[in-house]
């Protein structure tokens, strides 16, 4: 399935396990944090991008972010379509701003190792590519900045569903099972 997906384009892997905004582990390259804030308040985002693929069109490099998932991806796919998932949009923003400046976005996908298939953001049932990512990235940036602002104020909204009983933050979470009253 992966071979078929990549046969359709000239994309090739150009970076694997790229760290940004946090200390590098081992010999991985490390890049600065994605700064989403303004002059009055910094919002720094870090992470590790599993894989960046690139190709070149008219001398400009376009990129695809691939994030490998080992578990159930269907919920993630729903979050992708309604804009609730922030990971791929923020990774794309970090890639074009900090890691591969001058590049432009083609797409971002999750690859389910369980199902051996790609899950992508969609709009009207069509995979999102190119400048269509702008709305998703703008939404992800706004959500991340708002979340950090609320956290700094001490405002934590309880989740809409019950937390996973194995979550390491369960004892701190107002929506957690251990805190139900």
Short mmCIF file of C-alpha atoms in Angstrom, two decimals, residues 34-174:
data_model
loop_
_atom_site.label_atom_id
_atom_site.label_comp_id
_atom_site.label_asym_id
_atom_site.label_seq_id
_atom_site.Cartn_x
_atom_site.Cartn_y
_atom_site.Cartn_z
CA UNK A 34 7.84 26.80 16.49
CA UNK A 35 6.95 30.23 17.88
CA UNK A 36 3.22 30.90 17.56
CA UNK A 37 3.04 33.80 19.96
CA UNK A 38 3.37 37.50 19.57
CA UNK A 39 5.72 40.05 21.13
CA UNK A 40 3.79 40.15 24.40
CA UNK A 41 3.51 36.39 24.96
CA UNK A 42 5.51 33.57 23.42
CA UNK A 43 3.89 30.24 22.62
CA UNK A 44 6.59 27.74 21.79
CA UNK A 45 5.73 24.34 20.30
CA UNK A 46 8.05 21.36 20.06
CA UNK A 47 7.79 17.82 18.79
CA UNK A 48 9.31 15.06 16.74
CA UNK A 49 8.28 14.61 13.12
CA UNK A 50 8.50 10.96 12.10
CA UNK A 51 9.23 11.63 8.44
CA UNK A 52 9.39 14.46 5.91
CA UNK A 53 9.26 13.64 2.22
CA UNK A 54 10.01 16.17 -0.50
CA UNK A 55 10.01 16.63 -4.23
CA UNK A 56 10.78 19.57 -6.42
CA UNK A 57 8.49 21.45 -8.81
CA UNK A 58 9.95 24.29 -10.87
CA UNK A 59 12.92 24.47 -8.51
CA UNK A 60 10.75 24.80 -5.37
CA UNK A 61 10.66 22.04 -2.77
CA UNK A 62 7.24 20.84 -1.66
CA UNK A 63 6.89 18.67 1.40
CA UNK A 64 4.72 15.97 2.91
CA UNK A 65 4.71 15.16 6.63
CA UNK A 66 4.15 11.50 7.55
CA UNK A 67 3.33 10.50 11.10
CA UNK A 68 3.30 6.78 11.87
CA UNK A 69 0.58 5.47 14.17
CA UNK A 70 0.64 2.05 15.81
CA UNK A 71 -2.84 2.11 17.33
CA UNK A 72 -6.38 2.87 16.28
CA UNK A 73 -6.43 5.78 13.82
CA UNK A 74 -10.14 6.16 13.01
CA UNK A 75 -10.79 8.66 15.82
CA UNK A 76 -7.79 10.62 14.63
CA UNK A 77 -9.27 10.67 11.12
CA UNK A 78 -12.50 12.17 12.47
CA UNK A 79 -10.55 14.82 14.36
CA UNK A 80 -8.62 15.57 11.19
CA UNK A 81 -11.74 16.33 9.16
CA UNK A 82 -13.33 18.58 11.79
CA UNK A 83 -10.13 20.51 12.57
CA UNK A 84 -9.72 19.25 16.14
CA UNK A 85 -6.41 17.51 15.42
CA UNK A 86 -3.44 19.85 15.73
CA UNK A 87 -0.46 17.56 15.20
CA UNK A 88 -0.02 17.46 11.41
CA UNK A 89 -0.92 21.14 10.81
CA UNK A 90 1.55 22.30 13.49
CA UNK A 91 4.22 19.92 12.17
CA UNK A 92 3.72 21.32 8.67
CA UNK A 93 4.07 24.86 10.03
CA UNK A 94 7.27 23.90 11.88
CA UNK A 95 8.65 22.23 8.76
CA UNK A 96 8.17 25.22 6.44
CA UNK A 97 9.22 27.83 9.01
CA UNK A 98 12.05 26.18 10.95
CA UNK A 99 13.21 22.94 9.36
CA UNK A 100 13.01 23.40 5.58
CA UNK A 101 12.47 27.16 5.08
CA UNK A 102 11.51 28.07 1.54
CA UNK A 103 9.54 24.86 1.10
CA UNK A 104 5.84 24.79 0.48
CA UNK A 105 3.23 22.33 1.68
CA UNK A 106 1.86 19.48 -0.35
CA UNK A 107 0.14 17.48 2.39
CA UNK A 108 0.38 15.70 5.70
CA UNK A 109 -0.76 12.16 6.45
CA UNK A 110 -0.94 9.57 9.19
CA UNK A 111 0.22 6.09 8.26
CA UNK A 112 -1.47 3.38 10.28
CA UNK A 113 0.95 0.54 10.89
CA UNK A 114 -1.99 -1.53 12.11
CA UNK A 115 -4.05 -1.13 8.91
CA UNK A 116 -1.09 -0.40 6.60
CA UNK A 117 -2.88 2.55 5.05
CA UNK A 118 -2.74 6.32 4.91
CA UNK A 119 -5.23 8.61 6.61
CA UNK A 120 -5.34 12.17 5.38
CA UNK A 121 -7.18 15.38 6.11
CA UNK A 122 -10.19 15.78 3.86
CA UNK A 123 -12.58 18.50 2.86
CA UNK A 124 -15.74 17.49 1.06
CA UNK A 125 -14.30 13.93 0.91
CA UNK A 126 -11.28 15.13 -1.04
CA UNK A 127 -7.74 14.95 0.38
CA UNK A 128 -6.37 18.37 1.24
CA UNK A 129 -3.23 19.49 -0.57
CA UNK A 130 -1.31 22.69 -1.19
CA UNK A 131 -2.81 26.02 -0.13
CA UNK A 132 -5.97 24.26 1.07
CA UNK A 133 -3.90 23.52 4.20
CA UNK A 134 -3.88 27.21 5.13
CA UNK A 135 -7.26 27.05 6.89
CA UNK A 136 -6.27 23.96 8.86
CA UNK A 137 -2.94 25.46 9.87
CA UNK A 138 -4.52 28.80 10.85
CA UNK A 139 -7.11 26.94 12.92
CA UNK A 140 -4.47 24.76 14.60
CA UNK A 141 -2.33 27.80 15.44
CA UNK A 142 -5.34 29.64 16.91
CA UNK A 143 -6.36 26.61 18.98
CA UNK A 144 -2.83 26.06 20.27
CA UNK A 145 -2.38 29.74 21.23
CA UNK A 146 -5.78 29.77 22.97
CA UNK A 147 -5.03 26.50 24.82
CA UNK A 148 -1.69 27.82 26.09
CA UNK A 149 -3.29 31.10 27.13
CA UNK A 150 -5.99 29.27 29.09
CA UNK A 151 -3.47 26.92 30.70
CA UNK A 152 -1.38 29.89 31.81
CA UNK A 153 -4.52 31.33 33.46
CA UNK A 154 -5.15 27.99 35.19
CA UNK A 155 -8.26 27.22 33.12
CA UNK A 156 -8.51 23.57 32.15
CA UNK A 157 -11.72 22.43 30.52
CA UNK A 158 -12.79 18.93 31.46
CA UNK A 159 -12.81 16.59 28.47
CA UNK A 160 -16.07 15.74 26.74
CA UNK A 161 -15.39 12.06 27.31
CA UNK A 162 -13.82 10.22 30.22
CA UNK A 163 -10.05 10.11 30.30
CA UNK A 164 -8.03 7.02 29.54
CA UNK A 165 -7.36 5.26 32.84
CA UNK A 166 -3.66 4.92 31.91
CA UNK A 167 -3.08 8.62 31.28
CA UNK A 168 -0.13 9.88 33.31
CA UNK A 169 -1.97 13.15 34.02
CA UNK A 170 -5.17 11.51 35.28
CA UNK A 171 -4.72 12.65 38.88
CA UNK A 172 -4.55 16.28 37.70
CA UNK A 173 -7.47 16.14 35.29
CA UNK A 174 -10.88 17.43 36.37
#
